[in-house]
Amino acid sequence: MFGKLTLDALYHYDPIIVFANVIMIGAGVLVVALLTYYRKWGYLYREWFTTVDHKKIGVVYIVIALIFLLRGFIDAAMVRGQQATVGAGGEGYLSAAHFAELFTGHGTMMIFFMAMPFLVGLMNIAIPLQIGARDVSFPLLNAISVWLTAAAGALVMISLLVGSFSEAGWSGYTPFSGLEHSPGPGVDYWIWALQISGISTTLTGVNFVTTILKKRAPGMTLMRMPMFTWTVLCTSILIVVSFPALTVALALLALDRSVGTHFFTSIMGGDQMMYINMFWLWGHPEVYILVLPAFGIFSEVVTTYCNKRLFGYTSMVWATMAIAFLSFGVWVHHFYTMGQDPLRNSIFGIATMVIAIPTGVKIYDWIWTMFRGRIEYKLPMLWTLGFLITFVMGGMSGVLLAIPGADYKMHNSLFLVAHFHNVLIPGTMFGLLAGFYYWWPKVFGFRLDEKWGRHSFWGWLVGFYVAFVPLYMLGIMGMPRRMVTYDNPTWQFWLVIAAIGAIIVAYGIFSMFMQIYVSWRDREKNADLTGDPWGGRTLEWAIPSPPPEYNFAVVPEVRDRDAFMEMKVKNRAYERPAKYEDIHMPKSTPLPIVVAALSFFFGFAYVWHIWWLAGLCVLGTVAAVIARSFNDETEFVIPASQVQADEDAFHARLKQADVFTYIDGIQEFGDERTPAGQYVSPTSRATSGAPG
Amino acid sequence: MASSPSYDLNRVRAAARADTEVNFGFWAYLMSDVVLFSMLFLAYVNLSQRFAGGPTPADIFSLHGVFLETMALLASSLTFGLAMVSLHQGRKNHIIGWLLATAVLGIYFLWHEVSEFVHIIHEGASFTRSGFLSAYFGLVGTHGAHVFFGLIWIATMIAQLAVKGLTPPVASRLARLSLFWHFLDLVWICVFSTVYLPGILAGGSS
């Protein structure tokens, strides 16, 4: 009846896990109780669980990301704590099994449930607005994607309570992740969490490729797309082309584990290296899936806060595409030491180093954009500068690792761990946090607090260096990654410093949550009346904050790369038509949460081999999708009068903020040729509640 | 004319174009499916000589059966093409007829494949026997699963045609189903030339 699931699954050998469960269940009960007490379930269901609005979906993604940022960070902090306190030859406070679950969980959660949802959340929020669209191409599919991600995250969460999580590392190498070496439910939880979130991501990729190629406002040619849109296009293509490799690798691994096939086993004709190749055929493009949109965010931030056009737009576009293309030709560098001949290693080594060239182009483009710009040191600009300096270091250590001969010394050492954190934290995390601050007022209608934001920035930046420079040292000193204990006493000094770094990062994360709280508390003071708090250059700033459900009352006409800036210069910003028209928007639907719930139970059932339940879930999903396909009444109409009323209110706010005087003052695009005298600082103008 | 002209045929035709927004999205999805199958082909080619002392392709494949199977699937692409021709003519009942013909050929294909699987497993050559057989069942089985879902989709579309008639949304869905079905044919041709032909040729005549 219940497959392999027995009450033993609830028994935990480790009091720390019991404690974590108490916290998790307590938090869950508290949230449910509060929602019930304040009677918010109806509101949540109507406005969030069933919505297909890309802006709200974006927010849900980011909420998921922030929850898993905390969980992933706690795992990292526990790993750091173990290594700092264990001492040479000691036992430490963690068992080897629990330690392995922690580093597996940390990597899995940070990549799949923090970075990816955060990124997709920002994509959801910004892309339709940047291209002048009213929603993505497939709003329902988009909602299915977000709730599938939530379902996958729930599988990771429940593994803490029922059974255990994988101990095989975030990359789950065979044969260790095979049944023989990992007989427990942990790897199965890992497989299905990744599988469900991977399918969600594939659907997102399909959705955004279509949205960007098919839904742009008239006049927005490919070479007029904002840089963030370009990078998201490249990322979406990478998603569509690379995620199926992960899907297949995980599916075949699941078959090996559940029905006894021999794809990746080390006996009976299986090939364990095939798993590793397949995994990195996805895994390396994944690195660029994560980093390219962050590059796009930095491009938006640099142009906005330097009040200049992007330097070398065309080169930036080609560099993005070159990186996307090259990302498929370097996967072998993840396993130089695993037996290929030197020629093959050399080819992949050279291909890897070549990626540094387009990346360098981008770095110079950002520097030249800043050059002679009027830089406003707002928080996103700080993230960008922190990124530039830190990321170049990480890139350099990457070029070092790309040399197969050197890699033989560094492979699976803490040098590698330091390297990829050194590219992913500034390259992805800093970009995400810059975008978080940059687009926050667009979504919620008020700005984020600058002071706590700066605390967060310095916490992250200083904490990063203190935590990871020691890992470079330790790597060179020969310390392998993933050690629950060690016998070299000289390592501990550096590990203690790294742990201090983790504490400083914790302050950065704490400050970010404080920033959200303080900004929400002072939301009246920080209100963004105009929808254009930063003197923006792209279309998302041409509409109110928060935007109405339909985004654009009238679909804008694009005449320039910096579409909204052109409107301001030519004095055609906020132009109103003679008459508004009815707008058709997609209806809310419970289908996405139904599909997500069925996926969750399918994953859970597969983990515990409860086959009847898994079968029912598949049947249910197919039935739900077919039933939905019979429904052609999927849209509703927002009447022109409603649009007119919204726009009247918006224009009243614009007048109140004296925007039109400000626009009259803008004569130039603000490139480096602009005479200093004509310059009007967009954020120094008279809007209410200019940030301090 | 088989169906009442209660809809605008031009709108039906426009909805069935391959380059509408929603159909473009389906092309993008098909690209991801191409990669999915590429990985399975990669697995098959990589494991195709790893017999672990078990049966080889020549021991278990019969060109005769595969030939009939292949012809059925190729013919089903033709019948689906004719269904789309009927769509452009606005003949609802003809579409249903050709879809039924496609479904019959698809069911024959699938029945043949399943009986081949059962036969091979009965001979002791199950997917647990060797890397080669795992990869064979993995690749061919995934294609078969796609055909199975294609058949469910065909049944759904026949029902929609019967209930809703040839409306633009129905025509749009038929256009995507058509892409899907032809794509499965294409994949099968690759399966035939990667799995069955070299397997049988390597072992002499069948």
PDB file of C-alpha atoms in Angstrom, chain A residues 136-138 202-203 206 209-211 213-215 240-242 244-245 247-248 252 255-256 259-263 268-271 274 278 281 618 622 626 628-632, chain B residues 19-22 24-26 28-29 31-33 35-36 39-40 42-43 46-47 50 52 127-132 134-135 138 149 152 156 159-160 163-164 167 169-170 173:
ATOM      1  CA  VAL A 136       4.124  36.524 -21.650  1.00  0.00           C
ATOM      2  CA  SER A 137       3.134  34.394 -24.625  1.00  0.00           C
ATOM      3  CA  PHE A 138       1.735  31.580 -22.476  1.00  0.00           C
ATOM      4  CA  THR A 202      12.235  24.080 -19.680  1.00  0.00           C
ATOM      5  CA  LEU A 203       8.660  25.352 -19.964  1.00  0.00           C
ATOM      6  CA  VAL A 206       9.991  27.875 -24.228  1.00  0.00           C
ATOM      7  CA  VAL A 209      11.885  32.434 -26.290  1.00  0.00           C
ATOM      8  CA  THR A 210       8.394  32.835 -27.735  1.00  0.00           C
ATOM      9  CA  THR A 211       7.578  35.939 -25.716  1.00  0.00           C
ATOM     10  CA  LEU A 213      10.632  36.766 -30.366  1.00  0.00           C
ATOM     11  CA  LYS A 214       6.888  37.207 -30.877  1.00  0.00           C
ATOM     12  CA  LYS A 215       5.527  39.788 -28.457  1.00  0.00           C
ATOM     13  CA  VAL A 240      15.504  24.917 -24.150  1.00  0.00           C
ATOM     14  CA  VAL A 241      18.605  23.292 -25.583  1.00  0.00           C
ATOM     15  CA  SER A 242      20.346  22.176 -22.398  1.00  0.00           C
ATOM     16  CA  PRO A 244      16.538  18.148 -21.667  1.00  0.00           C
ATOM     17  CA  ALA A 245      20.039  16.725 -21.143  1.00  0.00           C
ATOM     18  CA  THR A 247      15.975  15.539 -17.795  1.00  0.00           C
ATOM     19  CA  VAL A 248      17.387  12.484 -19.584  1.00  0.00           C
ATOM     20  CA  LEU A 252      17.867   7.227 -16.723  1.00  0.00           C
ATOM     21  CA  LEU A 255      15.347   3.937 -14.042  1.00  0.00           C
ATOM     22  CA  ASP A 256      18.664   2.474 -12.893  1.00  0.00           C
ATOM     23  CA  VAL A 259      13.678  -0.859 -12.317  1.00  0.00           C
ATOM     24  CA  GLY A 260      17.267  -2.106 -12.488  1.00  0.00           C
ATOM     25  CA  THR A 261      18.432  -0.895 -15.894  1.00  0.00           C
ATOM     26  CA  HIS A 262      22.147  -0.505 -16.576  1.00  0.00           C
ATOM     27  CA  PHE A 263      22.682   2.960 -17.997  1.00  0.00           C
ATOM     28  CA  MET A 268      26.559  -5.281 -16.872  1.00  0.00           C
ATOM     29  CA  GLY A 269      27.576  -2.872 -19.591  1.00  0.00           C
ATOM     30  CA  GLY A 270      26.565   0.379 -17.878  1.00  0.00           C
ATOM     31  CA  ASP A 271      28.724   3.466 -18.318  1.00  0.00           C
ATOM     32  CA  MET A 274      28.015   8.745 -19.526  1.00  0.00           C
ATOM     33  CA  MET A 278      25.254  14.149 -19.749  1.00  0.00           C
ATOM     34  CA  LEU A 281      26.258  18.839 -21.061  1.00  0.00           C
ATOM     35  CA  VAL A 618      -0.111  10.915 -13.993  1.00  0.00           C
ATOM     36  CA  VAL A 622      -3.435  14.194 -18.201  1.00  0.00           C
ATOM     37  CA  ILE A 626      -7.425  17.567 -21.450  1.00  0.00           C
ATOM     38  CA  ARG A 628      -8.759  22.451 -19.697  1.00  0.00           C
ATOM     39  CA  SER A 629      -8.186  22.131 -23.458  1.00  0.00           C
ATOM     40  CA  PHE A 630     -11.950  22.033 -23.950  1.00  0.00           C
ATOM     41  CA  ASN A 631     -12.282  25.467 -22.379  1.00  0.00           C
ATOM     42  CA  ASP A 632     -11.947  28.219 -24.966  1.00  0.00           C
TER      43      ASP A 632
ATOM     44  CA  ASP B  19       4.208  30.704 -37.531  1.00  0.00           C
ATOM     45  CA  THR B  20       1.478  31.928 -35.199  1.00  0.00           C
ATOM     46  CA  GLU B  21       2.675  32.819 -31.745  1.00  0.00           C
ATOM     47  CA  VAL B  22       1.393  29.680 -30.076  1.00  0.00           C
ATOM     48  CA  PHE B  24       6.016  29.067 -32.747  1.00  0.00           C
ATOM     49  CA  GLY B  25       6.105  28.225 -29.058  1.00  0.00           C
ATOM     50  CA  PHE B  26       5.417  24.610 -29.950  1.00  0.00           C
ATOM     51  CA  ALA B  28      10.503  25.810 -29.432  1.00  0.00           C
ATOM     52  CA  TYR B  29       9.175  22.935 -27.323  1.00  0.00           C
ATOM     53  CA  MET B  31      13.558  21.762 -30.117  1.00  0.00           C
ATOM     54  CA  SER B  32      13.800  20.681 -26.488  1.00  0.00           C
ATOM     55  CA  ASP B  33      12.391  17.300 -27.485  1.00  0.00           C
ATOM     56  CA  VAL B  35      17.714  17.423 -27.489  1.00  0.00           C
ATOM     57  CA  LEU B  36      15.928  14.894 -25.300  1.00  0.00           C
ATOM     58  CA  MET B  39      20.644  12.318 -25.433  1.00  0.00           C
ATOM     59  CA  LEU B  40      18.886   8.960 -25.770  1.00  0.00           C
ATOM     60  CA  LEU B  42      23.847   9.273 -27.537  1.00  0.00           C
ATOM     61  CA  ALA B  43      23.172   6.753 -24.785  1.00  0.00           C
ATOM     62  CA  ASN B  46      27.518   4.648 -26.520  1.00  0.00           C
ATOM     63  CA  LEU B  47      26.074   1.470 -25.021  1.00  0.00           C
ATOM     64  CA  ARG B  50      28.008  -3.333 -24.309  1.00  0.00           C
ATOM     65  CA  ALA B  52      27.582  -7.958 -20.976  1.00  0.00           C
ATOM     66  CA  PHE B 127      16.199  -4.087 -20.029  1.00  0.00           C
ATOM     67  CA  THR B 128      17.978  -5.281 -16.924  1.00  0.00           C
ATOM     68  CA  ARG B 129      20.143  -7.707 -18.900  1.00  0.00           C
ATOM     69  CA  SER B 130      22.783  -5.323 -20.302  1.00  0.00           C
ATOM     70  CA  GLY B 131      23.681  -1.722 -21.017  1.00  0.00           C
ATOM     71  CA  PHE B 132      22.805  -2.293 -24.667  1.00  0.00           C
ATOM     72  CA  SER B 134      18.710  -0.715 -21.304  1.00  0.00           C
ATOM     73  CA  ALA B 135      19.594   1.832 -23.968  1.00  0.00           C
ATOM     74  CA  GLY B 138      15.097   3.525 -23.199  1.00  0.00           C
ATOM     75  CA  PHE B 149       0.582  10.498 -25.907  1.00  0.00           C
ATOM     76  CA  ILE B 152      -4.375  10.409 -26.618  1.00  0.00           C
ATOM     77  CA  THR B 156      -8.912  14.464 -27.713  1.00  0.00           C
ATOM     78  CA  ALA B 159     -13.677  14.727 -29.528  1.00  0.00           C
ATOM     79  CA  GLN B 160     -13.129  18.480 -29.831  1.00  0.00           C
ATOM     80  CA  VAL B 163     -18.148  18.796 -29.859  1.00  0.00           C
ATOM     81  CA  LYS B 164     -16.873  22.205 -30.906  1.00  0.00           C
ATOM     82  CA  THR B 167     -13.119  26.483 -34.663  1.00  0.00           C
ATOM     83  CA  PRO B 169      -8.581  27.218 -31.520  1.00  0.00           C
ATOM     84  CA  VAL B 170      -9.266  23.620 -32.595  1.00  0.00           C
ATOM     85  CA  ARG B 173      -4.303  22.643 -31.828  1.00  0.00           C
TER      86      ARG B 173
END
